[in-house]
Structure formats: C-alpha cells, structure tokens
C-alpha cells in the first residue's frame, strides 16, 4: 500500500478499516468492544503514527479519559489481530491499511510529514528468515522500518 494521496477520502478509508476490523474479529471469535473500536478510530484519524498518550487525549476530547492500561490493552489486541502496526522507532501506532494474510509488512516512515505507508515485501522477510536460520537463529518477530521522505515531501525538497 502506498502513501495516501493528499486529498483522499479519509472518512472512507477509516470506515473500511472499521468494517474490516469487525469482520476480522468475528472470523476469529473475538469482540471489537466499544473501547477497542474507539482506540482503533483514534489511531485511524490520520496515516501518521500516534502514541498511546496522544490516543488518550483524543479519546478524552469525546468522553471520559481512559486509563493508560486500558489503551495499551486495546492496542495489544488490535496489534494481535493485524489491525494496527507498532512503529518501534517511535513507540507509536498506525492503522493497518490492508490485510496481509498473516505476513508482516515493512513500514515506510516520512521524516517530514510523519505519514506511514505499508510495503508488502514477503520475499525480503522470507530471505531474512532463511539467512537467520542458516546461523542457527529462529526468529520470532521481524520489524523493518525505512525512514526517509515520501513523494510529496521529497518533491518539495
């Protein structure tokens, strides 16, 4: 998935994400509770990564301020269900823009505008697993983040 166009219909992509979240949870026998839905909606407000305390502030604008543990538990659930990605380098989260069918995606992070895009690169992850295995290493989780400039910000430089 690429970076969003500057004037894309963000309400539509958020609605699609929430609909996919409902289907994913239903298929897995899980519940997308109101709290989890609210956290996902706050993460999905933009395509930039957002921290847990920013999520708390966003939620407090519309209702009672949730406890940090509540938000972290919701984020853990959403991450486990492939609905958000954790941007490790920023300790922040971004909504998953599309289903990966259980495969990881590399994250492209714009240093200027903060937007994050997902890059499907299954061969890269497979190659890393093979190379690690040749060293006797069993990987449990691989995170690939590329930091740079998106086309909009790169063109402006």
Coordinates of N, CA and C in Angstrom, one line a residue:
X1 N 0.9 -1.2 0.0 CA 0.0 0.0 0.0 C 0.9 1.2 0.0
X2 N 0.6 2.2 -0.8 CA 1.4 3.4 -0.9 C 0.9 4.5 0.0
X3 N 1.6 5.6 0.1 CA 1.2 6.8 0.8 C -0.1 7.3 0.3
X4 N -1.0 7.8 1.1 CA -2.3 8.3 0.6 C -2.1 9.5 -0.2
X5 N -3.0 9.7 -1.2 CA -3.0 11.0 -1.9 C -3.4 12.1 -1.0
X6 N -2.9 13.3 -1.2 CA -3.1 14.4 -0.2 C -4.6 14.7 0.0
X7 N -5.5 14.5 -0.9 CA -6.9 14.8 -0.7 C -7.8 13.5 -0.9
X8 N -7.2 12.4 -0.4 CA -8.0 11.1 -0.5 C -9.2 11.2 0.5
X9 N -10.2 10.4 0.3 CA -11.3 10.3 1.1 C -11.0 9.5 2.4
X10 N -10.5 10.3 3.4 CA -10.1 9.6 4.7 C -11.2 9.0 5.4
X11 N -12.4 9.6 5.4 CA -13.5 9.0 6.1 C -13.9 7.6 5.5
X12 N -13.7 7.5 4.2 CA -14.0 6.2 3.5 C -13.0 5.2 4.0
X13 N -11.7 5.5 4.0 CA -10.7 4.5 4.4 C -10.8 4.1 5.8
X14 N -11.2 5.1 6.7 CA -11.5 4.8 8.1 C -12.7 3.8 8.3
X15 N -13.7 4.1 7.5 CA -14.9 3.2 7.5 C -14.6 1.8 7.1
X16 N -13.8 1.7 6.0 CA -13.3 0.4 5.5 C -12.5 -0.3 6.6
X17 N -11.6 0.4 7.3 CA -10.8 -0.2 8.3 C -11.7 -0.7 9.4
X18 N -12.7 0.0 9.9 CA -13.5 -0.4 11.0 C -14.4 -1.6 10.5
X19 N -14.8 -1.6 9.3 CA -15.6 -2.7 8.8 C -14.7 -4.0 8.7
X20 N -13.5 -3.8 8.3 CA -12.5 -5.0 8.2 C -12.2 -5.5 9.6
X21 N -12.1 -4.5 10.6 CA -11.9 -4.9 12.0 C -13.0 -5.8 12.5
X22 N -14.3 -5.4 12.2 CA -15.4 -6.1 12.7 C -15.4 -7.5 12.1
X23 N -15.1 -7.6 10.8 CA -15.1 -9.0 10.1 C -14.0 -9.8 10.7
X24 N -12.8 -9.2 10.9 CA -11.6 -10.0 11.4 C -12.0 -10.5 12.8
X25 N -12.5 -9.7 13.6 CA -12.8 -10.1 15.0 C -13.9 -11.2 15.0
X26 N -14.9 -11.0 14.1 CA -16.0 -12.0 14.0 C -15.4 -13.4 13.6
X27 N -14.6 -13.3 12.6 CA -14.0 -14.5 12.0 C -13.1 -15.3 13.0
X28 N -12.5 -14.5 13.9 CA -11.6 -15.1 14.9 C -12.3 -15.4 16.2
X29 N -13.6 -15.1 16.3 CA -14.3 -15.3 17.5 C -14.0 -14.3 18.6
X30 N -13.5 -13.1 18.2 CA -13.2 -12.1 19.2 C -14.2 -11.0 19.1
X31 N -14.1 -10.1 20.1 CA -15.1 -9.0 20.1 C -14.3 -7.7 19.9
X32 N -14.8 -6.9 19.0 CA -14.3 -5.5 18.9 C -15.2 -4.6 19.8
X33 N -14.8 -4.6 21.0 CA -15.6 -3.8 22.0 C -15.6 -2.3 21.7
X34 N -16.5 -1.6 22.3 CA -16.6 -0.2 22.1 C -15.2 0.5 22.4
X35 N -14.6 0.1 23.5 CA -13.3 0.7 23.8 C -12.2 0.4 22.7
X36 N -12.2 -0.8 22.3 CA -11.2 -1.2 21.2 C -11.5 -0.4 19.9
X37 N -12.8 -0.3 19.6 CA -13.2 0.4 18.4 C -12.8 1.9 18.5
X38 N -13.0 2.5 19.7 CA -12.6 3.9 19.9 C -11.1 4.1 19.8
X39 N -10.3 3.2 20.3 CA -8.9 3.2 20.2 C -8.5 3.1 18.7
X40 N -9.1 2.2 18.0 CA -8.8 2.0 16.6 C -9.1 3.2 15.8
X41 N -10.3 3.8 16.1 CA -10.7 5.0 15.4 C -9.8 6.2 15.7
X42 N -9.2 6.3 16.9 CA -8.3 7.3 17.2 C -7.0 7.1 16.4
X43 N -6.5 5.9 16.3 CA -5.3 5.6 15.6 C -5.5 5.9 14.1
X44 N -6.7 5.7 13.6 CA -7.0 5.8 12.2 C -7.3 7.2 11.8
X45 N -7.3 8.2 12.7 CA -7.6 9.6 12.4 C -6.7 10.1 11.3
X46 N -5.5 9.6 11.2 CA -4.6 10.0 10.2 C -3.7 8.8 9.8
X47 N -2.9 9.0 8.8 CA -2.0 7.9 8.4 C -0.6 8.1 9.0
X48 N -0.5 9.0 10.0 CA 0.7 9.2 10.8 C 0.7 8.3 12.0
X49 N 1.8 7.9 12.5 CA 1.9 7.2 13.8 C 1.5 8.0 14.9
X50 N 0.8 7.4 15.9 CA 0.3 8.1 17.1 C 0.7 7.3 18.3
X51 N 1.1 8.0 19.4 CA 1.4 7.4 20.6 C 0.2 7.1 21.5
X52 N 0.4 6.3 22.5 CA -0.7 5.9 23.4 C -1.3 7.1 24.1
X53 N -0.4 8.0 24.5 CA -0.9 9.2 25.3 C -1.6 10.2 24.4
X54 N -1.2 10.2 23.1 CA -2.0 11.0 22.1 C -3.4 10.4 21.9
X55 N -3.4 9.1 21.9 CA -4.7 8.4 21.8 C -5.6 8.7 23.0
X56 N -5.0 8.7 24.2 CA -5.8 9.1 25.4 C -6.3 10.5 25.3
X57 N -5.5 11.4 24.8 CA -6.0 12.8 24.6 C -7.1 12.9 23.6
X58 N -7.0 12.1 22.5 CA -8.1 12.1 21.5 C -9.4 11.6 22.1
X59 N -9.3 10.5 22.9 CA -10.4 9.9 23.4 C -11.1 10.8 24.5
X60 N -10.2 11.5 25.2 CA -10.7 12.4 26.3 C -11.5 13.6 25.7
X61 N -11.2 14.0 24.4 CA -12.0 15.0 23.8 C -13.4 14.7 23.5
X62 N -13.7 13.4 23.5 CA -15.1 12.9 23.2 C -15.8 12.2 24.4
X63 N -15.1 12.0 25.5 CA -15.7 11.3 26.6 C -14.7 11.2 27.7
X64 N -15.0 10.3 28.7 CA -14.1 10.2 29.8 C -12.7 9.8 29.4
X65 N -11.7 10.3 30.1 CA -10.3 10.0 29.8 C -10.0 8.5 30.3
X66 N -9.6 7.7 29.3 CA -9.3 6.3 29.7 C -8.0 6.2 30.4
X67 N -7.9 5.1 31.2 CA -6.6 4.8 31.9 C -5.6 4.3 30.8
X68 N -4.3 4.7 31.0 CA -3.3 4.2 30.0 C -3.3 2.7 29.8
X69 N -3.5 1.9 30.9 CA -3.5 0.4 30.8 C -4.6 0.0 29.8
X70 N -5.8 0.7 29.9 CA -6.9 0.3 29.0 C -6.5 0.5 27.6
X71 N -5.9 1.6 27.3 CA -5.5 1.9 25.9 C -4.4 0.9 25.4
X72 N -3.4 0.6 26.3 CA -2.4 -0.3 25.9 C -2.9 -1.7 25.7
X73 N -3.9 -2.1 26.5 CA -4.5 -3.4 26.3 C -5.3 -3.5 25.0
X74 N -6.0 -2.4 24.7 CA -6.7 -2.3 23.4 C -5.7 -2.4 22.2
X75 N -4.6 -1.6 22.3 CA -3.6 -1.6 21.3 C -2.9 -3.0 21.1
X76 N -2.7 -3.7 22.2 CA -2.2 -5.1 22.1 C -3.2 -6.0 21.4
X77 N -4.5 -5.9 21.7 CA -5.5 -6.7 21.0 C -5.5 -6.3 19.5
X78 N -5.5 -5.0 19.2 CA -5.6 -4.6 17.8 C -4.3 -5.0 17.0
X79 N -3.2 -5.0 17.7 CA -1.9 -5.4 17.0 C -2.0 -7.0 16.8
X80 N -2.4 -7.7 17.8 CA -2.5 -9.2 17.6 C -3.5 -9.6 16.5
X81 N -4.5 -8.7 16.2 CA -5.4 -9.0 15.2 C -5.1 -8.4 13.9
X82 N -3.9 -7.8 13.8 CA -3.4 -7.3 12.5 C -4.1 -6.0 12.1
X83 N -4.6 -5.2 13.0 CA -5.4 -4.0 12.7 C -4.6 -2.8 12.9
X84 N -3.5 -2.9 13.7 CA -2.6 -1.7 13.8 C -1.2 -2.3 13.8
X85 N -0.2 -1.4 13.4 CA 1.2 -1.8 13.4 C 1.9 -0.9 14.5
X86 N 2.8 -1.5 15.2 CA 3.6 -0.6 16.1 C 4.8 -0.1 15.3
X87 N 5.0 1.1 15.4 CA 6.2 1.7 14.8 C 7.3 1.8 15.9
X88 N 8.1 0.8 15.9 CA 9.1 0.6 17.1 C 10.0 1.8 17.3
X89 N 10.4 2.4 16.2 CA 11.4 3.5 16.3 C 10.7 4.7 17.0
X90 N 9.4 4.8 17.0 CA 8.7 5.9 17.5 C 7.8 5.6 18.7
X91 N 7.8 4.3 19.1 CA 6.9 3.8 20.1 C 5.5 4.4 19.9
X92 N 5.0 4.2 18.7 CA 3.7 4.7 18.3 C 3.0 3.7 17.4
X93 N 1.8 4.0 17.0 CA 1.0 3.0 16.3 C 0.4 3.7 15.0
X94 N 0.1 2.9 14.0 CA -0.5 3.3 12.8 C -1.6 2.2 12.4
X95 N -2.7 2.7 11.9 CA -3.7 1.7 11.5 C -3.2 0.9 10.3
X96 N -3.5 -0.4 10.3 CA -3.1 -1.2 9.2 C -4.0 -0.9 8.0
X97 N -3.4 -0.6 6.9 CA -4.2 -0.1 5.8 C -4.8 -1.2 4.9
X98 N -4.3 -2.4 5.1 CA -4.9 -3.6 4.3 C -4.5 -4.9 5.0
X99 N -5.2 -5.9 4.6 CA -4.9 -7.2 5.2 C -3.6 -7.8 4.6
X100 N -2.8 -8.4 5.4 CA -1.5 -9.0 5.0 C -1.6 -10.5 5.0
X101 N -2.7 -11.1 5.3 CA -2.9 -12.5 5.4 C -1.8 -13.2 6.3
X102 N -1.5 -12.5 7.4 CA -0.6 -13.1 8.4 C 0.9 -12.8 8.1
X103 N 1.2 -12.1 7.0 CA 2.5 -11.8 6.6 C 2.9 -10.3 7.1
X104 N 4.1 -10.1 7.6 CA 4.5 -8.8 8.0 C 4.7 -7.8 6.8
X105 N 4.7 -6.6 7.1 CA 4.9 -5.5 6.1 C 6.0 -4.6 6.6
X106 N 6.8 -4.1 5.7 CA 7.8 -3.1 6.1 C 7.1 -1.8 6.2
X107 N 7.5 -0.9 7.1 CA 6.9 0.4 7.3 C 7.8 1.5 6.7
X108 N 7.2 2.3 5.8 CA 7.9 3.4 5.2 C 7.5 4.7 6.0
X109 N 8.4 5.4 6.6 CA 8.0 6.5 7.5 C 8.6 7.8 7.0
X110 N 7.8 8.7 6.7 CA 8.3 10.0 6.2 C 8.8 10.9 7.3
X111 N 10.0 11.3 7.2 CA 10.6 12.1 8.3 C 10.1 13.5 8.4
X112 N 9.4 14.0 7.3 CA 8.9 15.4 7.2 C 7.5 15.4 7.7
X113 N 6.6 14.7 7.0 CA 5.2 14.8 7.3 C 4.7 13.8 8.3
X114 N 5.5 12.8 8.6 CA 5.1 11.8 9.6 C 4.2 10.7 9.1
X115 N 3.8 10.7 7.8 CA 2.9 9.7 7.3 C 3.7 8.4 7.2
X116 N 2.9 7.3 7.3 CA 3.5 5.9 7.3 C 2.7 5.1 6.2
X117 N 3.5 4.4 5.4 CA 2.9 3.5 4.4 C 3.4 2.1 4.7
X118 N 2.6 1.1 4.3 CA 3.0 -0.3 4.4 C 3.5 -0.7 3.1
X119 N 4.6 -1.5 3.2 CA 5.2 -2.1 2.0 C 5.2 -3.6 2.1
X120 N 4.4 -4.3 1.3 CA 4.4 -5.7 1.3 C 5.7 -6.2 0.6
X121 N 6.5 -6.9 1.3 CA 7.8 -7.4 0.8 C 8.0 -8.8 1.3
X122 N 7.1 -9.8 0.9 CA 7.2 -11.1 1.5 C 8.6 -11.8 1.2
X123 N 9.1 -11.6 0.1 CA 10.4 -12.2 -0.3 C 11.5 -11.7 0.7
X124 N 11.5 -10.4 1.0 CA 12.5 -9.9 1.9 C 12.4 -10.6 3.2
X125 N 11.3 -10.7 3.8 CA 11.1 -11.4 5.1 C 11.5 -12.8 5.0
X126 N 11.1 -13.5 3.9 CA 11.5 -14.9 3.7 C 13.0 -15.1 3.6
X127 N 13.7 -14.2 2.9 CA 15.1 -14.2 2.8 C 15.8 -14.0 4.1
X128 N 15.3 -13.1 4.9 CA 15.9 -12.8 6.2 C 15.7 -14.1 7.1
X129 N 14.6 -14.7 7.0 CA 14.3 -15.9 7.9 C 15.3 -17.0 7.5
X130 N 15.5 -17.2 6.2 CA 16.4 -18.2 5.7 C 17.9 -17.9 6.1
X131 N 18.3 -16.7 6.0 CA 19.6 -16.3 6.4 C 19.8 -16.4 7.9
X132 N 18.8 -16.0 8.7 CA 18.9 -16.2 10.1 C 19.0 -17.7 10.5
X133 N 18.1 -18.5 9.8 CA 18.1 -19.9 10.1 C 19.5 -20.6 9.8
X134 N 20.2 -20.1 8.7 CA 21.5 -20.6 8.4 C 22.5 -20.3 9.5
X135 N 22.2 -19.3 10.4 CA 23.0 -19.0 11.5 C 22.6 -19.7 12.8
X136 N 21.5 -20.6 12.6 CA 21.0 -21.3 13.8 C 20.1 -20.5 14.6
X137 N 19.6 -19.4 14.0 CA 18.7 -18.4 14.7 C 17.3 -18.7 14.3
X138 N 16.4 -18.7 15.2 CA 14.9 -18.8 15.0 C 14.3 -17.5 15.3
X139 N 13.8 -16.8 14.3 CA 13.2 -15.5 14.5 C 11.8 -15.7 15.0
X140 N 11.4 -14.8 15.9 CA 10.0 -14.8 16.4 C 9.3 -13.6 15.8
X141 N 10.0 -12.5 15.5 CA 9.3 -11.3 15.0 C 10.4 -10.5 14.3
X142 N 10.0 -10.0 13.2 CA 10.9 -9.2 12.4 C 10.2 -7.8 12.1
X143 N 11.0 -6.7 12.4 CA 10.5 -5.4 12.2 C 11.4 -4.7 11.2
X144 N 10.8 -4.2 10.1 CA 11.6 -3.4 9.1 C 10.9 -2.1 9.0
X145 N 11.7 -1.0 9.3 CA 11.2 0.3 9.2 C 12.2 1.1 8.3
X146 N 11.7 1.8 7.3 CA 12.6 2.6 6.5 C 12.1 4.1 6.7
X147 N 13.1 4.9 7.0 CA 12.8 6.3 7.3 C 13.4 7.1 6.2
X148 N 12.6 8.0 5.7 CA 13.0 8.9 4.6 C 12.0 9.9 4.2
X149 N 11.8 10.2 2.9 CA 10.9 11.2 2.5 C 9.8 10.5 1.5
X150 N 8.6 10.8 1.8 CA 7.5 10.4 0.8 C 7.7 11.2 -0.4
X151 N 6.9 10.9 -1.5 CA 7.0 11.6 -2.8 C 6.6 13.0 -2.6
X152 N 5.6 13.3 -1.8 CA 5.2 14.7 -1.6 C 6.3 15.5 -1.0
X153 N 6.8 15.0 0.1 CA 7.9 15.8 0.8 C 9.2 15.8 0.1
X154 N 9.5 14.7 -0.6 CA 10.7 14.6 -1.4 C 10.7 15.5 -2.6
X155 N 9.5 15.7 -3.2 CA 9.4 16.6 -4.3 C 9.5 18.0 -3.9
X156 N 9.2 18.3 -2.6 CA 9.2 19.7 -2.1 C 10.6 20.1 -1.7
X157 N 11.5 19.1 -1.5 CA 12.8 19.4 -1.0 C 13.7 19.9 -2.1

